[in-house]
Structure formats: structure tokens, C-alpha cells
Amino acid sequence: MEQPRNRVFSGVQPTGNLHLGNYLGAIRNFVGLQETHECLYCVVDMHAITVWQEPKELAANTREVAAAYIASGIDPERHIVFNQSKVSAHAELAWILNCVARIGWLNRMTQFKDKAGKDREKASVGLYAYPVLMAADILAYRATHVPVGEDQKQHLELARDTAQKFNNDFAAPDFFPLPEPLIMGEATRVMSLRDGTKKMSKSDPSDLSRITMRDSADDIAKKIRKAQTDPEPLPETVEGLAGRAGADNLVGIYAALSGKTRAEVLAEFSGAQFSVFKPALADLAVEKLTPITTEMKRLMDDPAYIDSVLEKGAVRARAIADPVIARVRELVGFI
Ligand code: AQP
């Protein structure tokens, strides 16, 4: 079986409230990789149901993520855009990998601890096994690179450990490539606008904590105006942002949106008060996000088009995954 060299797989969960962190930490980076890699971009609906999703909302949110991919510049003709539940290889490989990965590895996953919270006994089994499904997503295509935000680094390490153990256990050296995380840009971890020490997240109860891909220009400006900062002006150097989480976050967002480094942004704004910097950031965010959100709305008004993209993508994804699964079945000894 041919060894892929430059195959990218990544996904976003259709859990609603798609936000600037998802865009800057993941989706925007997906776009650039299209020039150099063969890419599969998945709407990971099976991951989404590890916490309760209203069925009608799940369908709408699945189309929203697909629309965000396309509106951001992912080309579903040249690359593959699909939703996970349409390709049974994910579930089948996840089961086999559940029997390869070790409970001790999963017990160390910080995202499970964060998401399950204090009432761990009531979390779904799926939430606990989430990283193994993620390993299966990647390995079903023998993907070599996975663009993600920083929060997914630990899960990627588990995917690599699982691939390595499978290769060793079944005496198939190099069968699964060890996937490399691609954590890129100045906004690998966009923080909440209400609390610069917490990740911007879909599930934060405060809508003011995140800029979403559905926000109007007015919403964006309002949220940036209300973003938590401090009374000091912006420093001259990046070191001067230490201990100023809210300020660091806004400078990082500005850098990522403008394609500059934090240092370049500070060279432009050093000594500026937030009363000057926030409106500049709001203008930039509106300028960069509005064309995407407008195109997303247009696409979401045509669900039949989105469904046809997902269907065609699933056919192409199955064509890659099916031979991999057939070989996995042989290696495991299934007849
Ligand atoms: N705040 C963030 N900054 C940078 N990247 C981020 N990502 C998520 N939040 C940030 C990246 O977006 C991709 C898709 O994430 P996901 O939807 O699969 O899952 P998530 O990380 O659980 O997203 P949320 O928004 O934080 O949702 P909840 O609130 O449910 O936990 C991934 O590449 C992720 O790294």
C-alpha cells in the first residue's frame, strides 16, 4: 500500500457557536495547506455527540461548519470536505484502536477532565474515548499532518502513541504514519474575551466571551469594546505583555488577523490606550470576518448544495479509507 507523504486530516465539531478561535486556530490554516498537501476536512459530528446535541441543531450545525470551511476558502472540488458519520471507517477503526490504546493514556487527557468536570461518573463513555476516535479519524486515511489549535496537542500525542503501538503489536512497521501536529500562526490559543486566562470556547455560557462566525459587524465591535483588559497602555515589547492576559489576547488576535507578528503589532501600537487599540482591532476583525460570514449565510441558505458537497466528499473519503480498513482487518486477524 502506497505511503502518503503529505496528507492532511483535520476536523471541527458541529457543536454550534463556531468562533474566532476555531477560525484562527484551525480553519484558516486549513486553507493555506491546500497548496502543498492533499487535504481531508471533516465535520466531526460523531465527536459532537459525546455531549448531548439536539438532533435538529446538530444537522444545522453540521451544515454551518461545512459552510464555514467553504466560505473561508476550502475548495471541496480539489480537496475533500465531508461529515464523519457518513464514513463508517471512523467507527470501525475507533473500536479496534480502543483495544490498542491504554486506559492509563486516556486517564491523563486534560480535556476529558475539563469537560467532564466534577460529575465524571455522569459523563458519556464516548467523551472518555474521544481521543481514540480522533486517532481513528486521522489514521483511517493514514494522514501525515494534522493542523489544530494548541488545545489538541495532547490528543495528537495519543494518536501517535496509538499508531506506534498498533504498528508494533501487529508487526506492521510504518503501516500507520505517526501524524505530526501543525500548530501554526499567532493565534494557536485564542482566549475568552471575558477572561484572558480561559480558552475561547463554544460552550462558554457568556456570548460576550467569543466572536462567532455568525456575528454582525455591530456584535463584533461591541464584544471587542467590552473585552476584558487593564488600564495600562500597550507595551513596547512582547515581554511587556507578560501577566497581562487580556491585552496579550487582543494583540494576538490583531496579529493573526493582520498577518503580522505580535512584535510588529506592538511596534505600531506601543503606548496606545485600549480606547485607540480596540476600535482598530474591531475594524480589522470586521474587515476580515464579514466577507466570510456573508458567504456563510449565502451558503446556509442553500442546504441542498452543502449536502451534495458532503455526500460527494464522503464518497471520496471512503475510497481512501476502505482499503486501509481492509488491511487493518487482515492485520488484526478478522476473516
Ligand atoms: N480558543 C481556541 N484557540 C485556537 N484554536 C482553537 N480551537 C478551538 N478553540 C480554540 C481549535 O479549533 C479546532 C476545532 O475545535 P473543536 O470544535 O473540534 O473542539 P474544541 O477544541 O472543543 O472547541 P471549543 O470551541 O473549545 O468547544 P467546547 O466549548 O465544546 O470545548 C481544533 O483544532 C481546536 O484546536
XYZ file of C-alpha atoms in Angstrom, residues 62-256:
195
model
C -23.048 20.372 10.619
C -24.051 22.476 7.624
C -22.717 25.587 9.387
C -19.224 24.109 9.789
C -19.229 22.914 6.163
C -20.304 26.428 5.097
C -17.517 27.952 7.207
C -14.965 25.703 5.531
C -16.101 26.657 2.041
C -16.631 30.353 2.823
C -13.122 30.531 4.331
C -11.618 29.283 1.063
C -11.523 25.494 1.242
C -12.143 24.117 -2.221
C -14.324 20.993 -1.998
C -13.547 20.082 -5.590
C -9.764 19.917 -5.171
C -9.886 18.571 -1.631
C -12.323 16.517 0.428
C -14.992 18.028 2.684
C -17.363 15.592 4.409
C -19.013 14.707 7.680
C -17.619 11.929 9.814
C -20.784 9.878 10.384
C -21.099 9.215 6.642
C -17.900 7.168 6.608
C -18.171 4.023 8.741
C -14.373 3.550 8.754
C -14.150 6.063 11.636
C -16.331 3.973 13.949
C -14.848 0.657 12.882
C -11.246 1.742 13.339
C -12.080 3.517 16.600
C -13.274 0.215 18.072
C -10.097 -1.598 17.060
C -7.958 1.259 18.401
C -9.953 1.211 21.664
C -8.405 -2.215 22.073
C -4.914 -0.853 21.354
C -4.864 2.394 23.375
C -4.421 2.017 27.148
C -6.715 3.302 29.892
C -3.681 4.905 31.553
C -3.156 7.073 28.476
C -6.761 8.258 28.458
C -6.668 8.965 32.179
C -4.056 11.642 31.504
C -6.171 13.588 28.990
C -6.794 17.059 30.386
C -9.694 17.840 28.015
C -11.737 14.970 29.471
C -11.047 16.244 32.981
C -12.101 19.783 31.957
C -15.219 18.744 30.058
C -16.425 16.044 32.457
C -15.899 18.416 35.389
C -16.734 17.265 38.898
C -19.504 14.886 37.847
C -17.271 12.487 35.963
C -19.477 9.454 36.654
C -22.198 11.015 34.527
C -20.002 11.800 31.505
C -20.610 9.613 28.453
C -18.262 6.762 27.652
C -17.833 8.488 24.281
C -16.435 11.632 25.917
C -13.800 9.484 27.648
C -12.927 7.609 24.436
C -12.981 10.805 22.319
C -9.187 10.876 21.736
C -9.270 7.324 20.359
C -11.970 8.286 17.852
C -9.766 11.232 16.910
C -6.837 8.846 16.359
C -9.098 6.723 14.145
C -10.177 9.800 12.136
C -6.568 10.546 11.287
C -5.270 7.017 10.860
C -8.154 5.793 8.678
C -6.625 7.997 5.968
C -3.024 7.365 7.080
C -2.773 11.148 7.320
C 0.692 12.573 7.947
C -0.184 16.085 9.207
C -2.942 17.449 11.416
C -3.474 21.228 11.690
C -5.007 22.004 15.095
C -5.101 24.594 17.846
C -2.792 24.119 20.808
C -5.530 22.505 22.919
C -5.422 19.413 20.705
C -1.696 18.736 21.098
C -2.170 16.132 23.814
C -4.759 14.258 21.730
C -2.334 14.210 18.800
C 0.309 12.664 21.041
C -2.163 9.934 21.944
C -2.855 9.362 18.231
C 0.880 8.938 17.628
C 1.252 6.539 20.571
C -1.735 4.539 19.354
C -0.368 4.347 15.790
C 3.026 3.237 17.099
C 1.522 0.571 19.353
C -0.685 -0.755 16.557
C 2.338 -0.981 14.227
C 4.309 -2.840 16.915
C 1.502 -5.119 18.103
C 0.632 -6.254 14.590
C 4.214 -6.376 13.283
C 3.435 -3.817 10.606
C 6.229 -1.268 10.905
C 5.334 2.058 9.288
C 1.774 0.925 8.443
C 0.330 3.931 10.217
C 2.455 7.063 9.803
C 2.957 8.914 13.096
C 0.869 12.039 12.459
C 2.532 15.414 13.036
C 0.567 18.256 14.607
C 0.701 21.549 12.697
C 0.152 24.300 15.252
C 0.546 27.491 13.272
C 0.306 31.250 13.478
C -0.003 33.863 16.204
C -3.369 32.597 17.472
C -2.885 28.956 18.358
C -4.831 29.575 21.552
C -7.341 32.413 21.358
C -8.584 33.270 24.836
C -12.004 34.267 26.128
C -12.759 37.968 25.730
C -14.157 37.949 29.290
C -11.257 36.111 30.918
C -7.864 36.090 29.238
C -6.797 33.019 31.197
C -9.535 30.784 29.714
C -9.689 29.430 26.156
C -12.309 30.967 23.850
C -14.819 28.149 23.654
C -18.146 27.216 22.092
C -19.522 26.063 25.415
C -18.735 29.203 27.467
C -22.103 30.375 28.827
C -21.225 34.009 28.056
C -21.829 35.068 24.470
C -19.578 38.072 25.146
C -16.657 35.681 25.668
C -16.384 34.859 21.959
C -16.707 36.353 18.493
C -18.729 33.883 16.463
C -18.836 33.303 12.729
C -22.447 34.494 12.791
C -21.802 37.835 14.494
C -22.729 41.068 12.732
C -20.262 43.954 12.457
C -22.033 45.607 15.411
C -21.775 42.453 17.533
C -18.057 42.175 16.779
C -17.410 45.819 17.678
C -19.455 45.530 20.885
C -17.680 42.382 22.049
C -14.234 43.868 21.421
C -15.243 47.100 23.188
C -16.333 45.087 26.234
C -13.328 42.750 26.160
C -11.518 42.468 29.469
C -8.251 44.421 29.509
C -6.345 46.548 32.036
C -5.777 50.306 32.454
C -2.155 50.286 31.162
C -1.248 51.368 27.614
C 0.186 48.758 25.229
C 3.856 47.964 25.918
C 6.768 48.324 23.515
C 7.798 44.676 23.546
C 6.165 41.249 23.654
C 7.803 40.666 27.071
C 5.771 43.615 28.339
C 2.586 41.592 27.750
C 3.587 39.046 30.425
C 0.970 38.900 33.179
C -1.491 40.895 31.024
C -3.609 38.043 29.639
C -6.426 40.202 28.223
C -4.020 42.558 26.453
C -1.899 39.688 25.148
C -5.023 38.029 23.733
C -6.174 41.121 21.838
C -2.689 41.773 20.464
C -2.507 38.111 19.376
C -5.872 38.369 17.623
C -4.790 41.560 15.873
C -1.525 39.888 14.802
C -3.274 36.795 13.458
